Short mmCIF file of N, CA and C in Angstrom, two decimals:
data_model
loop_
_atom_site.label_atom_id
_atom_site.label_comp_id
_atom_site.label_asym_id
_atom_site.label_seq_id
_atom_site.Cartn_x
_atom_site.Cartn_y
_atom_site.Cartn_z
N MET A 189 55.97 -43.74 -33.10
CA MET A 189 57.16 -43.27 -33.73
C MET A 189 58.24 -43.12 -32.66
N SER A 190 59.41 -43.57 -32.97
CA SER A 190 60.53 -43.50 -32.03
C SER A 190 61.14 -42.11 -32.00
N LEU A 191 61.58 -41.71 -30.81
CA LEU A 191 62.36 -40.49 -30.67
C LEU A 191 63.82 -40.91 -30.71
N LEU A 192 64.50 -40.50 -31.76
CA LEU A 192 65.87 -40.97 -32.00
C LEU A 192 66.90 -40.08 -31.34
N ASP A 193 68.05 -40.65 -31.09
CA ASP A 193 69.22 -39.94 -30.58
C ASP A 193 70.24 -39.85 -31.70
N PRO A 194 71.23 -38.94 -31.58
CA PRO A 194 72.23 -38.83 -32.63
C PRO A 194 72.90 -40.16 -32.97
N SER A 195 73.12 -40.99 -31.97
CA SER A 195 73.79 -42.29 -32.21
C SER A 195 72.93 -43.23 -33.06
N ASP A 196 71.64 -42.96 -33.19
CA ASP A 196 70.75 -43.78 -34.02
C ASP A 196 70.85 -43.41 -35.49
N LEU A 197 71.50 -42.30 -35.79
CA LEU A 197 71.53 -41.77 -37.15
C LEU A 197 72.87 -42.02 -37.83
N ALA A 198 72.84 -41.97 -39.15
CA ALA A 198 74.09 -42.02 -39.91
C ALA A 198 74.90 -40.77 -39.56
N PRO A 199 76.22 -40.86 -39.60
CA PRO A 199 77.06 -39.71 -39.23
C PRO A 199 76.68 -38.42 -39.95
N GLU A 200 76.32 -38.52 -41.21
CA GLU A 200 76.00 -37.31 -41.99
C GLU A 200 74.66 -36.68 -41.58
N ASP A 201 73.85 -37.40 -40.80
CA ASP A 201 72.55 -36.87 -40.36
C ASP A 201 72.54 -36.46 -38.88
N GLN A 202 73.59 -36.71 -38.17
CA GLN A 202 73.62 -36.41 -36.74
C GLN A 202 73.50 -34.93 -36.43
N ASP A 203 73.89 -34.08 -37.37
CA ASP A 203 73.75 -32.63 -37.16
C ASP A 203 72.29 -32.21 -37.03
N LEU A 204 71.37 -33.03 -37.49
CA LEU A 204 69.95 -32.70 -37.38
C LEU A 204 69.48 -32.65 -35.93
N LEU A 205 70.26 -33.26 -35.04
CA LEU A 205 69.89 -33.26 -33.63
C LEU A 205 70.83 -32.41 -32.79
N LYS A 206 71.40 -31.37 -33.39
CA LYS A 206 72.25 -30.48 -32.58
C LYS A 206 71.40 -29.75 -31.54
N ARG A 207 70.11 -29.64 -31.81
CA ARG A 207 69.14 -29.13 -30.84
C ARG A 207 68.17 -30.28 -30.57
N PRO A 208 68.46 -31.13 -29.58
CA PRO A 208 67.74 -32.39 -29.42
C PRO A 208 66.39 -32.28 -28.73
N ILE A 209 65.47 -31.52 -29.32
CA ILE A 209 64.12 -31.45 -28.78
C ILE A 209 63.28 -32.58 -29.36
N SER A 210 62.19 -32.90 -28.71
CA SER A 210 61.36 -34.05 -29.12
C SER A 210 60.89 -33.94 -30.56
N LEU A 211 60.51 -32.74 -31.00
CA LEU A 211 60.06 -32.57 -32.38
C LEU A 211 61.11 -33.06 -33.36
N PHE A 212 62.37 -32.63 -33.19
CA PHE A 212 63.43 -33.02 -34.10
C PHE A 212 63.76 -34.50 -33.96
N LYS A 213 63.69 -35.03 -32.72
CA LYS A 213 63.96 -36.45 -32.51
C LYS A 213 62.95 -37.32 -33.24
N ALA A 214 61.72 -36.83 -33.39
CA ALA A 214 60.70 -37.56 -34.15
C ALA A 214 60.92 -37.36 -35.65
N LEU A 215 61.20 -36.13 -36.07
CA LEU A 215 61.35 -35.85 -37.49
C LEU A 215 62.51 -36.61 -38.13
N VAL A 216 63.57 -36.88 -37.38
CA VAL A 216 64.73 -37.54 -37.98
C VAL A 216 64.51 -39.02 -38.26
N ASN A 217 63.31 -39.53 -37.95
CA ASN A 217 62.98 -40.87 -38.44
C ASN A 217 63.03 -40.87 -39.96
N SER A 218 62.83 -39.72 -40.55
CA SER A 218 63.03 -39.51 -41.99
C SER A 218 64.00 -38.32 -42.11
N PRO A 219 65.30 -38.58 -42.19
CA PRO A 219 66.26 -37.48 -42.23
C PRO A 219 65.98 -36.45 -43.32
N LYS A 220 65.48 -36.89 -44.45
CA LYS A 220 65.17 -35.94 -45.53
C LYS A 220 64.07 -34.97 -45.08
N ALA A 221 63.04 -35.47 -44.42
CA ALA A 221 61.98 -34.61 -43.90
C ALA A 221 62.51 -33.71 -42.79
N GLY A 222 63.35 -34.25 -41.93
CA GLY A 222 63.94 -33.46 -40.86
C GLY A 222 64.76 -32.30 -41.41
N ARG A 223 65.52 -32.56 -42.46
CA ARG A 223 66.34 -31.52 -43.07
C ARG A 223 65.46 -30.45 -43.74
N ALA A 224 64.41 -30.88 -44.41
CA ALA A 224 63.50 -29.93 -45.07
C ALA A 224 62.80 -29.05 -44.03
N PHE A 225 62.33 -29.66 -42.96
CA PHE A 225 61.65 -28.90 -41.91
C PHE A 225 62.61 -27.92 -41.25
N SER A 226 63.81 -28.37 -40.94
CA SER A 226 64.79 -27.51 -40.28
C SER A 226 65.13 -26.31 -41.14
N GLY A 227 65.23 -26.52 -42.44
CA GLY A 227 65.55 -25.41 -43.34
C GLY A 227 64.46 -24.36 -43.37
N SER A 228 63.22 -24.79 -43.50
CA SER A 228 62.13 -23.82 -43.55
C SER A 228 61.91 -23.16 -42.20
N ALA A 229 62.09 -23.91 -41.12
CA ALA A 229 61.95 -23.33 -39.78
C ALA A 229 63.02 -22.28 -39.53
N ALA A 230 64.24 -22.53 -39.99
CA ALA A 230 65.33 -21.57 -39.80
C ALA A 230 65.06 -20.28 -40.58
N ILE A 231 64.51 -20.40 -41.76
CA ILE A 231 64.18 -19.20 -42.55
C ILE A 231 63.13 -18.37 -41.82
N ILE A 232 62.11 -19.02 -41.31
CA ILE A 232 61.06 -18.30 -40.58
C ILE A 232 61.63 -17.65 -39.32
N ARG A 233 62.45 -18.38 -38.61
CA ARG A 233 62.94 -17.87 -37.32
C ARG A 233 64.05 -16.84 -37.47
N TYR A 234 64.99 -17.07 -38.38
CA TYR A 234 66.16 -16.20 -38.46
C TYR A 234 66.21 -15.31 -39.70
N GLY A 235 65.47 -15.65 -40.74
CA GLY A 235 65.54 -14.89 -41.98
C GLY A 235 64.34 -13.99 -42.21
N SER A 236 63.47 -13.92 -41.24
CA SER A 236 62.25 -13.13 -41.36
C SER A 236 62.49 -11.69 -40.94
N LYS A 237 61.76 -10.78 -41.55
CA LYS A 237 61.84 -9.37 -41.16
C LYS A 237 60.79 -9.01 -40.11
N LEU A 238 60.02 -10.00 -39.70
CA LEU A 238 59.02 -9.74 -38.66
C LEU A 238 59.68 -9.38 -37.34
N ASP A 239 59.01 -8.52 -36.60
CA ASP A 239 59.42 -8.21 -35.24
C ASP A 239 59.45 -9.53 -34.46
N PRO A 240 60.49 -9.79 -33.66
CA PRO A 240 60.59 -11.07 -32.95
C PRO A 240 59.35 -11.43 -32.13
N ARG A 241 58.74 -10.45 -31.47
CA ARG A 241 57.55 -10.73 -30.68
C ARG A 241 56.40 -11.18 -31.57
N LEU A 242 56.18 -10.48 -32.67
CA LEU A 242 55.13 -10.83 -33.61
C LEU A 242 55.40 -12.19 -34.25
N ARG A 243 56.67 -12.45 -34.58
CA ARG A 243 57.04 -13.73 -35.18
C ARG A 243 56.69 -14.87 -34.24
N GLU A 244 57.03 -14.76 -32.95
CA GLU A 244 56.73 -15.83 -32.00
C GLU A 244 55.23 -16.01 -31.81
N LEU A 245 54.49 -14.91 -31.80
CA LEU A 245 53.03 -15.02 -31.70
C LEU A 245 52.46 -15.73 -32.93
N ALA A 246 53.00 -15.43 -34.10
CA ALA A 246 52.54 -16.09 -35.33
C ALA A 246 52.85 -17.58 -35.29
N ILE A 247 54.04 -17.94 -34.83
CA ILE A 247 54.43 -19.35 -34.73
C ILE A 247 53.50 -20.09 -33.76
N LEU A 248 53.22 -19.46 -32.63
CA LEU A 248 52.32 -20.08 -31.66
C LEU A 248 50.91 -20.27 -32.23
N GLN A 249 50.43 -19.27 -32.95
CA GLN A 249 49.08 -19.37 -33.53
C GLN A 249 49.02 -20.48 -34.58
N VAL A 250 50.00 -20.53 -35.46
CA VAL A 250 50.02 -21.58 -36.49
C VAL A 250 50.13 -22.95 -35.84
N GLY A 251 50.99 -23.06 -34.81
CA GLY A 251 51.12 -24.34 -34.11
C GLY A 251 49.82 -24.79 -33.49
N TRP A 252 49.10 -23.87 -32.86
CA TRP A 252 47.82 -24.18 -32.23
C TRP A 252 46.82 -24.65 -33.28
N LEU A 253 46.72 -23.92 -34.38
CA LEU A 253 45.78 -24.30 -35.44
C LEU A 253 46.16 -25.62 -36.08
N ALA A 254 47.45 -25.81 -36.31
CA ALA A 254 47.92 -27.04 -36.96
C ALA A 254 47.64 -28.26 -36.11
N VAL A 255 47.84 -28.14 -34.81
CA VAL A 255 47.58 -29.28 -33.92
C VAL A 255 46.11 -29.64 -33.96
N ARG A 256 45.25 -28.65 -33.87
CA ARG A 256 43.81 -28.92 -33.90
C ARG A 256 43.43 -29.57 -35.23
N LEU A 257 43.97 -29.08 -36.33
CA LEU A 257 43.66 -29.63 -37.65
C LEU A 257 44.17 -31.06 -37.75
N ARG A 258 45.39 -31.29 -37.34
CA ARG A 258 45.96 -32.64 -37.45
C ARG A 258 45.19 -33.64 -36.62
N VAL A 259 44.83 -33.25 -35.41
CA VAL A 259 44.09 -34.18 -34.55
C VAL A 259 42.76 -34.54 -35.19
N SER A 260 41.99 -33.54 -35.59
CA SER A 260 40.68 -33.84 -36.17
C SER A 260 40.82 -34.62 -37.47
N HIS A 261 41.81 -34.27 -38.29
CA HIS A 261 42.03 -34.96 -39.56
C HIS A 261 42.40 -36.42 -39.32
N HIS A 262 43.28 -36.68 -38.36
CA HIS A 262 43.74 -38.04 -38.14
C HIS A 262 42.74 -38.89 -37.38
N VAL A 263 41.85 -38.29 -36.62
CA VAL A 263 40.78 -39.06 -36.02
C VAL A 263 39.90 -39.63 -37.13
N LYS A 264 39.56 -38.79 -38.11
CA LYS A 264 38.75 -39.26 -39.24
C LYS A 264 39.50 -40.33 -40.02
N LEU A 265 40.79 -40.12 -40.28
CA LEU A 265 41.57 -41.13 -40.99
C LEU A 265 41.61 -42.45 -40.21
N GLY A 266 41.70 -42.33 -38.89
CA GLY A 266 41.70 -43.53 -38.06
C GLY A 266 40.42 -44.33 -38.22
N TYR A 267 39.30 -43.62 -38.22
CA TYR A 267 38.01 -44.29 -38.44
C TYR A 267 37.92 -44.89 -39.84
N ASP A 268 38.28 -44.09 -40.84
CA ASP A 268 38.08 -44.50 -42.23
C ASP A 268 39.04 -45.57 -42.70
N SER A 269 40.32 -45.38 -42.45
CA SER A 269 41.29 -46.29 -43.06
C SER A 269 41.86 -47.33 -42.11
N ALA A 270 41.82 -47.06 -40.82
CA ALA A 270 42.40 -48.01 -39.88
C ALA A 270 41.34 -48.76 -39.09
N SER A 271 40.08 -48.48 -39.38
CA SER A 271 38.98 -49.12 -38.67
C SER A 271 39.14 -49.00 -37.15
N ALA A 272 39.65 -47.87 -36.72
CA ALA A 272 39.85 -47.65 -35.28
C ALA A 272 38.52 -47.30 -34.63
N THR A 273 38.42 -47.68 -33.38
CA THR A 273 37.24 -47.33 -32.62
C THR A 273 37.54 -46.09 -31.78
N MET A 274 36.51 -45.44 -31.27
CA MET A 274 36.71 -44.27 -30.44
C MET A 274 37.52 -44.62 -29.19
N THR A 275 37.30 -45.79 -28.65
CA THR A 275 38.05 -46.22 -27.46
C THR A 275 39.55 -46.30 -27.80
N PHE A 276 39.87 -46.84 -28.95
CA PHE A 276 41.26 -46.95 -29.37
C PHE A 276 41.87 -45.57 -29.59
N LEU A 277 41.12 -44.65 -30.19
CA LEU A 277 41.65 -43.34 -30.51
C LEU A 277 41.84 -42.45 -29.29
N ARG A 278 41.16 -42.74 -28.21
CA ARG A 278 41.33 -41.95 -26.98
C ARG A 278 42.61 -42.35 -26.35
#
């Protein structure tokens, strides 16, 4: 997946990269998904009543669990649907 720059996007989608971190640069390959993610992330970060320290710990924990889940899930998908070998997946 390509990491896009604002110049790669339509003018109406360039605001999605006002914070040009790698996560957003990948998400804007589908601007609709990037916009949906940004909206929910903003609510969690700025609209939550959680103590900021607790909120950041929760975000870190969910991120850690999600990464582990995605990796294990996609390794299986690679075997099942893409006929990938372990050498390829490493």
